[in-house]
């Protein structure tokens, strides 16, 4: 990728913000009914869970696993939460 160019930007994150980094495996899976979970569905779920005082990536993971067919992800699933103080 020697010829690849990337844009760089700077953003100051205000104190009290929470950032959730995730792989596409966190939302690209089949649900028990045979439908595909979606990025939009993941965003709604993650936003709801992130607002809880006892938020944890384990809580997000548990909710996601419960939504998968057979209780397993079809792809890798990575979650990292960063709290800004």
mmCIF file of N, CA, C and O in Angstrom:
data_model
loop_
_atom_site.group_PDB
_atom_site.id
_atom_site.type_symbol
_atom_site.label_atom_id
_atom_site.label_comp_id
_atom_site.label_asym_id
_atom_site.label_seq_id
_atom_site.Cartn_x
_atom_site.Cartn_y
_atom_site.Cartn_z
ATOM 1 N N UNK A 1 0.809 -1.195 0.000
ATOM 2 C CA UNK A 1 0.000 0.000 0.000
ATOM 3 C C UNK A 1 0.852 1.258 0.000
ATOM 4 O O UNK A 1 0.499 2.264 0.609
ATOM 5 N N UNK A 2 1.957 1.228 -0.681
ATOM 6 C CA UNK A 2 2.895 2.344 -0.661
ATOM 7 C C UNK A 2 2.280 3.628 -1.213
ATOM 8 O O UNK A 2 2.645 4.724 -0.774
ATOM 9 N N UNK A 3 1.362 3.534 -2.154
ATOM 10 C CA UNK A 3 0.769 4.730 -2.755
ATOM 11 C C UNK A 3 -0.508 5.201 -2.043
ATOM 12 O O UNK A 3 -1.134 6.167 -2.473
ATOM 13 N N UNK A 4 -0.896 4.541 -0.976
ATOM 14 C CA UNK A 4 -2.117 4.896 -0.266
ATOM 15 C C UNK A 4 -1.915 6.177 0.529
ATOM 16 O O UNK A 4 -0.897 6.357 1.194
ATOM 17 N N UNK A 5 -2.907 7.060 0.457
ATOM 18 C CA UNK A 5 -2.854 8.312 1.202
ATOM 19 C C UNK A 5 -3.988 8.326 2.220
ATOM 20 O O UNK A 5 -5.093 7.864 1.937
ATOM 21 N N UNK A 6 -3.697 8.846 3.397
ATOM 22 C CA UNK A 6 -4.680 8.927 4.456
ATOM 23 C C UNK A 6 -4.811 10.362 4.920
ATOM 24 O O UNK A 6 -3.822 11.097 4.981
ATOM 25 N N UNK A 7 -6.032 10.754 5.240
ATOM 26 C CA UNK A 7 -6.258 12.071 5.827
ATOM 27 C C UNK A 7 -6.030 11.971 7.325
ATOM 28 O O UNK A 7 -6.334 10.950 7.947
ATOM 29 N N UNK A 8 -5.526 13.027 7.913
ATOM 30 C CA UNK A 8 -5.343 13.090 9.360
ATOM 31 C C UNK A 8 -6.127 14.278 9.893
ATOM 32 O O UNK A 8 -6.138 15.353 9.285
ATOM 33 N N UNK A 9 -6.827 14.069 10.985
ATOM 34 C CA UNK A 9 -7.615 15.118 11.608
ATOM 35 C C UNK A 9 -7.409 15.054 13.111
ATOM 36 O O UNK A 9 -7.082 14.006 13.661
ATOM 37 N N UNK A 10 -7.644 16.165 13.767
ATOM 38 C CA UNK A 10 -7.537 16.230 15.212
ATOM 39 C C UNK A 10 -8.884 16.634 15.785
ATOM 40 O O UNK A 10 -9.576 17.502 15.225
ATOM 41 N N UNK A 11 -9.276 15.984 16.869
ATOM 42 C CA UNK A 11 -10.525 16.298 17.544
ATOM 43 C C UNK A 11 -10.273 16.222 19.038
ATOM 44 O O UNK A 11 -9.720 15.232 19.529
ATOM 45 N N UNK A 12 -10.672 17.225 19.755
ATOM 46 C CA UNK A 12 -10.537 17.225 21.210
ATOM 47 C C UNK A 12 -11.795 16.612 21.803
ATOM 48 O O UNK A 12 -12.903 17.126 21.597
ATOM 49 N N UNK A 13 -11.626 15.508 22.502
ATOM 50 C CA UNK A 13 -12.752 14.811 23.098
ATOM 51 C C UNK A 13 -13.033 15.429 24.472
ATOM 52 O O UNK A 13 -12.147 15.466 25.317
ATOM 53 N N UNK A 14 -14.250 15.899 24.685
ATOM 54 C CA UNK A 14 -14.579 16.515 25.971
ATOM 55 C C UNK A 14 -14.575 15.489 27.110
ATOM 56 O O UNK A 14 -14.888 14.312 26.876
ATOM 57 N N UNK A 15 -14.244 15.911 28.316
ATOM 58 C CA UNK A 15 -14.307 15.005 29.473
ATOM 59 C C UNK A 15 -15.727 14.448 29.635
ATOM 60 O O UNK A 15 -16.709 15.127 29.335
ATOM 61 N N UNK A 16 -15.799 13.215 30.073
ATOM 62 C CA UNK A 16 -17.088 12.568 30.283
ATOM 63 C C UNK A 16 -17.576 11.768 29.091
ATOM 64 O O UNK A 16 -18.595 11.093 29.178
ATOM 65 N N UNK A 17 -16.862 11.831 27.976
ATOM 66 C CA UNK A 17 -17.259 11.069 26.790
ATOM 67 C C UNK A 17 -16.764 9.630 26.881
ATOM 68 O O UNK A 17 -15.772 9.340 27.539
ATOM 69 N N UNK A 18 -17.484 8.769 26.207
ATOM 70 C CA UNK A 18 -17.092 7.359 26.117
ATOM 71 C C UNK A 18 -17.021 7.005 24.644
ATOM 72 O O UNK A 18 -17.906 7.333 23.862
ATOM 73 N N UNK A 19 -15.954 6.319 24.251
ATOM 74 C CA UNK A 19 -15.785 5.883 22.870
ATOM 75 C C UNK A 19 -15.750 4.362 22.845
ATOM 76 O O UNK A 19 -15.077 3.739 23.660
ATOM 77 N N UNK A 20 -16.496 3.785 21.922
ATOM 78 C CA UNK A 20 -16.503 2.336 21.760
ATOM 79 C C UNK A 20 -15.947 2.014 20.384
ATOM 80 O O UNK A 20 -16.528 2.389 19.361
ATOM 81 N N UNK A 21 -14.814 1.342 20.357
ATOM 82 C CA UNK A 21 -14.204 0.887 19.108
ATOM 83 C C UNK A 21 -14.607 -0.568 18.918
ATOM 84 O O UNK A 21 -14.603 -1.347 19.871
ATOM 85 N N UNK A 22 -14.931 -0.941 17.679
ATOM 86 C CA UNK A 22 -15.431 -2.291 17.452
ATOM 87 C C UNK A 22 -15.114 -2.754 16.047
ATOM 88 O O UNK A 22 -14.950 -1.952 15.134
ATOM 89 N N UNK A 23 -15.040 -4.062 15.892
ATOM 90 C CA UNK A 23 -14.834 -4.653 14.570
ATOM 91 C C UNK A 23 -16.191 -4.911 13.923
ATOM 92 O O UNK A 23 -17.235 -4.912 14.585
ATOM 93 N N UNK A 24 -16.177 -5.168 12.627
ATOM 94 C CA UNK A 24 -17.434 -5.414 11.912
ATOM 95 C C UNK A 24 -18.120 -6.699 12.358
ATOM 96 O O UNK A 24 -19.321 -6.861 12.172
ATOM 97 N N UNK A 25 -17.386 -7.591 12.989
ATOM 98 C CA UNK A 25 -17.995 -8.819 13.494
ATOM 99 C C UNK A 25 -18.994 -8.570 14.613
ATOM 100 O O UNK A 25 -19.814 -9.431 14.924
ATOM 101 N N UNK A 26 -18.946 -7.375 15.215
ATOM 102 C CA UNK A 26 -19.872 -7.023 16.292
ATOM 103 C C UNK A 26 -21.290 -6.780 15.777
ATOM 104 O O UNK A 26 -22.233 -6.764 16.552
ATOM 105 N N UNK A 27 -21.436 -6.590 14.470
ATOM 106 C CA UNK A 27 -22.782 -6.339 13.927
ATOM 107 C C UNK A 27 -23.089 -7.112 12.652
ATOM 108 O O UNK A 27 -24.222 -7.079 12.174
ATOM 109 N N UNK A 28 -22.140 -7.828 12.109
ATOM 110 C CA UNK A 28 -22.398 -8.613 10.896
ATOM 111 C C UNK A 28 -22.550 -10.084 11.267
ATOM 112 O O UNK A 28 -21.604 -10.861 11.209
ATOM 113 N N UNK A 29 -23.762 -10.429 11.698
ATOM 114 C CA UNK A 29 -24.042 -11.823 12.041
ATOM 115 C C UNK A 29 -25.528 -12.103 11.817
ATOM 116 O O UNK A 29 -26.344 -11.198 11.677
ATOM 117 N N UNK A 30 -25.855 -13.389 11.776
ATOM 118 C CA UNK A 30 -27.229 -13.825 11.571
ATOM 119 C C UNK A 30 -27.906 -14.017 12.919
ATOM 120 O O UNK A 30 -27.352 -14.657 13.818
ATOM 121 N N UNK A 31 -29.112 -13.471 13.043
ATOM 122 C CA UNK A 31 -29.898 -13.615 14.252
ATOM 123 C C UNK A 31 -30.664 -14.940 14.213
ATOM 124 O O UNK A 31 -30.787 -15.552 13.149
ATOM 125 N N UNK A 32 -31.178 -15.408 15.361
ATOM 126 C CA UNK A 32 -31.892 -16.685 15.384
ATOM 127 C C UNK A 32 -33.044 -16.789 14.378
ATOM 128 O O UNK A 32 -33.305 -17.862 13.855
ATOM 129 N N UNK A 33 -33.709 -15.674 14.068
ATOM 130 C CA UNK A 33 -34.827 -15.706 13.111
ATOM 131 C C UNK A 33 -34.351 -15.785 11.659
ATOM 132 O O UNK A 33 -35.158 -15.864 10.740
ATOM 133 N N UNK A 34 -33.009 -15.751 11.455
ATOM 134 C CA UNK A 34 -32.461 -15.837 10.106
ATOM 135 C C UNK A 34 -32.190 -14.484 9.472
ATOM 136 O O UNK A 34 -31.673 -14.417 8.365
ATOM 137 N N UNK A 35 -32.562 -13.410 10.144
ATOM 138 C CA UNK A 35 -32.293 -12.060 9.638
ATOM 139 C C UNK A 35 -30.872 -11.654 10.011
ATOM 140 O O UNK A 35 -30.253 -12.235 10.906
ATOM 141 N N UNK A 36 -30.369 -10.661 9.298
ATOM 142 C CA UNK A 36 -29.018 -10.165 9.577
ATOM 143 C C UNK A 36 -29.107 -9.015 10.558
ATOM 144 O O UNK A 36 -29.924 -8.111 10.408
ATOM 145 N N UNK A 37 -28.267 -9.061 11.599
ATOM 146 C CA UNK A 37 -28.127 -7.918 12.491
ATOM 147 C C UNK A 37 -27.452 -6.829 11.673
ATOM 148 O O UNK A 37 -26.835 -7.105 10.647
ATOM 149 N N UNK A 38 -27.544 -5.576 12.091
ATOM 150 C CA UNK A 38 -27.028 -4.494 11.262
ATOM 151 C C UNK A 38 -26.218 -3.501 12.080
ATOM 152 O O UNK A 38 -26.278 -3.491 13.311
ATOM 153 N N UNK A 39 -25.501 -2.656 11.368
ATOM 154 C CA UNK A 39 -24.766 -1.569 12.026
ATOM 155 C C UNK A 39 -25.738 -0.681 12.801
ATOM 156 O O UNK A 39 -25.461 -0.303 13.935
ATOM 157 N N UNK A 40 -26.873 -0.358 12.194
ATOM 158 C CA UNK A 40 -27.851 0.491 12.873
ATOM 159 C C UNK A 40 -28.358 -0.163 14.161
ATOM 160 O O UNK A 40 -28.504 0.498 15.187
ATOM 161 N N UNK A 41 -28.625 -1.454 14.103
ATOM 162 C CA UNK A 41 -29.051 -2.180 15.299
ATOM 163 C C UNK A 41 -27.979 -2.172 16.373
ATOM 164 O O UNK A 41 -28.262 -2.002 17.563
ATOM 165 N N UNK A 42 -26.738 -2.346 15.942
ATOM 166 C CA UNK A 42 -25.617 -2.301 16.884
ATOM 167 C C UNK A 42 -25.511 -0.921 17.516
ATOM 168 O O UNK A 42 -25.310 -0.796 18.724
ATOM 169 N N UNK A 43 -25.650 0.131 16.707
ATOM 170 C CA UNK A 43 -25.534 1.500 17.225
ATOM 171 C C UNK A 43 -26.602 1.786 18.279
ATOM 172 O O UNK A 43 -26.309 2.391 19.317
ATOM 173 N N UNK A 44 -27.821 1.343 18.031
ATOM 174 C CA UNK A 44 -28.904 1.547 19.000
ATOM 175 C C UNK A 44 -28.593 0.795 20.293
ATOM 176 O O UNK A 44 -28.679 1.347 21.395
ATOM 177 N N UNK A 45 -28.221 -0.472 20.172
ATOM 178 C CA UNK A 45 -27.909 -1.287 21.344
ATOM 179 C C UNK A 45 -26.739 -0.699 22.134
ATOM 180 O O UNK A 45 -26.812 -0.535 23.354
ATOM 181 N N UNK A 46 -25.664 -0.369 21.452
ATOM 182 C CA UNK A 46 -24.473 0.156 22.127
ATOM 183 C C UNK A 46 -24.765 1.490 22.811
ATOM 184 O O UNK A 46 -24.290 1.736 23.930
ATOM 185 N N UNK A 47 -25.553 2.331 22.170
ATOM 186 C CA UNK A 47 -25.907 3.620 22.768
ATOM 187 C C UNK A 47 -26.727 3.418 24.033
ATOM 188 O O UNK A 47 -26.469 4.056 25.068
ATOM 189 N N UNK A 48 -27.687 2.524 23.984
ATOM 190 C CA UNK A 48 -28.511 2.243 25.169
ATOM 191 C C UNK A 48 -27.654 1.718 26.317
ATOM 192 O O UNK A 48 -27.775 2.168 27.458
ATOM 193 N N UNK A 49 -26.782 0.781 26.028
ATOM 194 C CA UNK A 49 -25.944 0.194 27.071
ATOM 195 C C UNK A 49 -24.903 1.174 27.596
ATOM 196 O O UNK A 49 -24.574 1.171 28.781
ATOM 197 N N UNK A 50 -24.379 2.029 26.725
ATOM 198 C CA UNK A 50 -23.345 2.987 27.123
ATOM 199 C C UNK A 50 -23.880 4.027 28.093
ATOM 200 O O UNK A 50 -23.114 4.623 28.846
ATOM 201 N N UNK A 51 -25.177 4.253 28.090
ATOM 202 C CA UNK A 51 -25.771 5.233 28.988
ATOM 203 C C UNK A 51 -25.932 4.712 30.414
ATOM 204 O O UNK A 51 -26.180 5.488 31.325
ATOM 205 N N UNK A 52 -25.769 3.419 30.622
ATOM 206 C CA UNK A 52 -25.893 2.831 31.960
ATOM 207 C C UNK A 52 -24.655 3.149 32.798
ATOM 208 O O UNK A 52 -23.540 3.161 32.288
ATOM 209 N N UNK A 53 -24.874 3.415 34.077
ATOM 210 C CA UNK A 53 -23.743 3.728 34.961
ATOM 211 C C UNK A 53 -22.795 2.546 35.113
ATOM 212 O O UNK A 53 -21.602 2.730 35.299
ATOM 213 N N UNK A 54 -23.320 1.339 35.029
ATOM 214 C CA UNK A 54 -22.480 0.145 35.183
ATOM 215 C C UNK A 54 -22.058 -0.429 33.833
ATOM 216 O O UNK A 54 -21.829 -1.624 33.692
ATOM 217 N N UNK A 55 -21.921 0.436 32.818
ATOM 218 C CA UNK A 55 -21.536 0.013 31.470
ATOM 219 C C UNK A 55 -20.250 -0.811 31.495
ATOM 220 O O UNK A 55 -19.311 -0.514 32.231
ATOM 221 N N UNK A 56 -20.231 -1.834 30.664
ATOM 222 C CA UNK A 56 -19.004 -2.603 30.448
ATOM 223 C C UNK A 56 -19.058 -3.224 29.058
ATOM 224 O O UNK A 56 -20.142 -3.446 28.511
ATOM 225 N N UNK A 57 -17.899 -3.492 28.507
ATOM 226 C CA UNK A 57 -17.867 -4.185 27.212
ATOM 227 C C UNK A 57 -18.404 -5.600 27.371
ATOM 228 O O UNK A 57 -18.963 -6.152 26.423
ATOM 229 N N UNK A 58 -18.275 -6.178 28.569
ATOM 230 C CA UNK A 58 -18.844 -7.509 28.812
ATOM 231 C C UNK A 58 -20.359 -7.493 28.648
ATOM 232 O O UNK A 58 -20.939 -8.439 28.116
ATOM 233 N N UNK A 59 -21.004 -6.406 29.089
ATOM 234 C CA UNK A 59 -22.460 -6.289 28.942
ATOM 235 C C UNK A 59 -22.842 -6.208 27.471
ATOM 236 O O UNK A 59 -23.820 -6.828 27.041
ATOM 237 N N UNK A 60 -22.081 -5.462 26.693
ATOM 238 C CA UNK A 60 -22.342 -5.362 25.250
ATOM 239 C C UNK A 60 -22.160 -6.728 24.607
ATOM 240 O O UNK A 60 -23.006 -7.196 23.838
ATOM 241 N N UNK A 61 -21.056 -7.382 24.925
ATOM 242 C CA UNK A 61 -20.770 -8.698 24.357
ATOM 243 C C UNK A 61 -21.868 -9.700 24.700
ATOM 244 O O UNK A 61 -22.325 -10.457 23.837
ATOM 245 N N UNK A 62 -22.310 -9.690 25.936
ATOM 246 C CA UNK A 62 -23.370 -10.612 26.361
ATOM 247 C C UNK A 62 -24.648 -10.386 25.559
ATOM 248 O O UNK A 62 -25.287 -11.344 25.111
ATOM 249 N N UNK A 63 -25.024 -9.125 25.351
ATOM 250 C CA UNK A 63 -26.216 -8.806 24.563
ATOM 251 C C UNK A 63 -26.052 -9.222 23.103
ATOM 252 O O UNK A 63 -26.999 -9.710 22.481
ATOM 253 N N UNK A 64 -24.862 -9.026 22.562
ATOM 254 C CA UNK A 64 -24.621 -9.415 21.168
ATOM 255 C C UNK A 64 -24.683 -10.924 20.998
ATOM 256 O O UNK A 64 -25.313 -11.423 20.065
ATOM 257 N N UNK A 65 -24.031 -11.658 21.892
ATOM 258 C CA UNK A 65 -24.038 -13.127 21.809
ATOM 259 C C UNK A 65 -25.476 -13.648 21.882
ATOM 260 O O UNK A 65 -25.849 -14.574 21.157
ATOM 261 N N UNK A 66 -26.302 -13.028 22.728
ATOM 262 C CA UNK A 66 -27.702 -13.444 22.851
ATOM 263 C C UNK A 66 -28.479 -13.225 21.559
ATOM 264 O O UNK A 66 -29.502 -13.876 21.333
ATOM 265 N N UNK A 67 -27.997 -12.335 20.709
ATOM 266 C CA UNK A 67 -28.688 -12.037 19.454
ATOM 267 C C UNK A 67 -28.180 -12.883 18.281
ATOM 268 O O UNK A 67 -28.741 -12.827 17.193
ATOM 269 N N UNK A 68 -27.102 -13.636 18.478
ATOM 270 C CA UNK A 68 -26.553 -14.449 17.398
ATOM 271 C C UNK A 68 -27.283 -15.782 17.290
ATOM 272 O O UNK A 68 -27.846 -16.271 18.272
ATOM 273 N N UNK A 69 -27.261 -16.339 16.110
ATOM 274 C CA UNK A 69 -27.810 -17.678 15.918
ATOM 275 C C UNK A 69 -26.809 -18.675 16.495
ATOM 276 O O UNK A 69 -25.654 -18.685 16.109
ATOM 277 N N UNK A 70 -27.216 -19.446 17.440
ATOM 278 C CA UNK A 70 -26.344 -20.465 18.028
ATOM 279 C C UNK A 70 -25.383 -19.942 19.069
ATOM 280 O O UNK A 70 -24.547 -20.690 19.562
ATOM 281 N N UNK A 71 -25.457 -18.653 19.407
ATOM 282 C CA UNK A 71 -24.601 -18.107 20.461
ATOM 283 C C UNK A 71 -23.146 -17.936 20.078
ATOM 284 O O UNK A 71 -22.284 -17.865 20.941
ATOM 285 N N UNK A 72 -22.864 -17.862 18.769
ATOM 286 C CA UNK A 72 -21.489 -17.663 18.306
ATOM 287 C C UNK A 72 -21.461 -16.627 17.187
ATOM 288 O O UNK A 72 -22.421 -16.479 16.428
ATOM 289 N N UNK A 73 -20.352 -15.919 17.086
ATOM 290 C CA UNK A 73 -20.159 -14.941 16.031
ATOM 291 C C UNK A 73 -19.656 -15.629 14.767
ATOM 292 O O UNK A 73 -18.926 -16.606 14.841
ATOM 293 N N UNK A 74 -20.019 -15.091 13.632
ATOM 294 C CA UNK A 74 -19.577 -15.631 12.353
ATOM 295 C C UNK A 74 -18.200 -15.101 11.968
ATOM 296 O O UNK A 74 -17.520 -15.670 11.124
ATOM 297 N N UNK A 75 -17.797 -14.014 12.590
ATOM 298 C CA UNK A 75 -16.528 -13.339 12.299
ATOM 299 C C UNK A 75 -15.946 -12.923 13.649
ATOM 300 O O UNK A 75 -16.611 -13.020 14.676
ATOM 301 N N UNK A 76 -14.727 -12.425 13.623
ATOM 302 C CA UNK A 76 -14.145 -11.955 14.874
ATOM 303 C C UNK A 76 -14.954 -10.779 15.412
ATOM 304 O O UNK A 76 -15.525 -10.004 14.656
ATOM 305 N N UNK A 77 -15.040 -10.671 16.716
ATOM 306 C CA UNK A 77 -15.764 -9.572 17.361
ATOM 307 C C UNK A 77 -14.827 -8.944 18.368
ATOM 308 O O UNK A 77 -14.398 -9.592 19.332
ATOM 309 N N UNK A 78 -14.492 -7.688 18.139
ATOM 310 C CA UNK A 78 -13.611 -6.958 19.038
ATOM 311 C C UNK A 78 -14.320 -5.721 19.558
ATOM 312 O O UNK A 78 -14.985 -5.025 18.796
ATOM 313 N N UNK A 79 -14.203 -5.468 20.863
ATOM 314 C CA UNK A 79 -14.791 -4.300 21.501
ATOM 315 C C UNK A 79 -13.761 -3.671 22.429
ATOM 316 O O UNK A 79 -13.162 -4.375 23.236
ATOM 317 N N UNK A 80 -13.588 -2.374 22.317
ATOM 318 C CA UNK A 80 -12.702 -1.636 23.229
ATOM 319 C C UNK A 80 -13.438 -0.372 23.647
ATOM 320 O O UNK A 80 -13.901 0.391 22.791
ATOM 321 N N UNK A 81 -13.578 -0.146 24.942
ATOM 322 C CA UNK A 81 -14.230 1.065 25.448
ATOM 323 C C UNK A 81 -13.159 1.977 26.039
ATOM 324 O O UNK A 81 -12.269 1.532 26.750
ATOM 325 N N UNK A 82 -13.284 3.274 25.723
ATOM 326 C CA UNK A 82 -12.368 4.270 26.244
ATOM 327 C C UNK A 82 -13.210 5.353 26.893
ATOM 328 O O UNK A 82 -14.075 5.943 26.242
ATOM 329 N N UNK A 83 -12.978 5.605 28.179
ATOM 330 C CA UNK A 83 -13.659 6.680 28.901
ATOM 331 C C UNK A 83 -12.708 7.849 29.034
ATOM 332 O O UNK A 83 -11.547 7.677 29.421
ATOM 333 N N UNK A 84 -13.187 9.043 28.724
ATOM 334 C CA UNK A 84 -12.366 10.260 28.803
ATOM 335 C C UNK A 84 -12.743 11.024 30.062
ATOM 336 O O UNK A 84 -13.908 11.382 30.265
ATOM 337 N N UNK A 85 -11.760 11.262 30.900
ATOM 338 C CA UNK A 85 -11.981 11.988 32.161
ATOM 339 C C UNK A 85 -11.301 13.326 32.129
ATOM 340 O O UNK A 85 -10.350 13.564 31.487
#
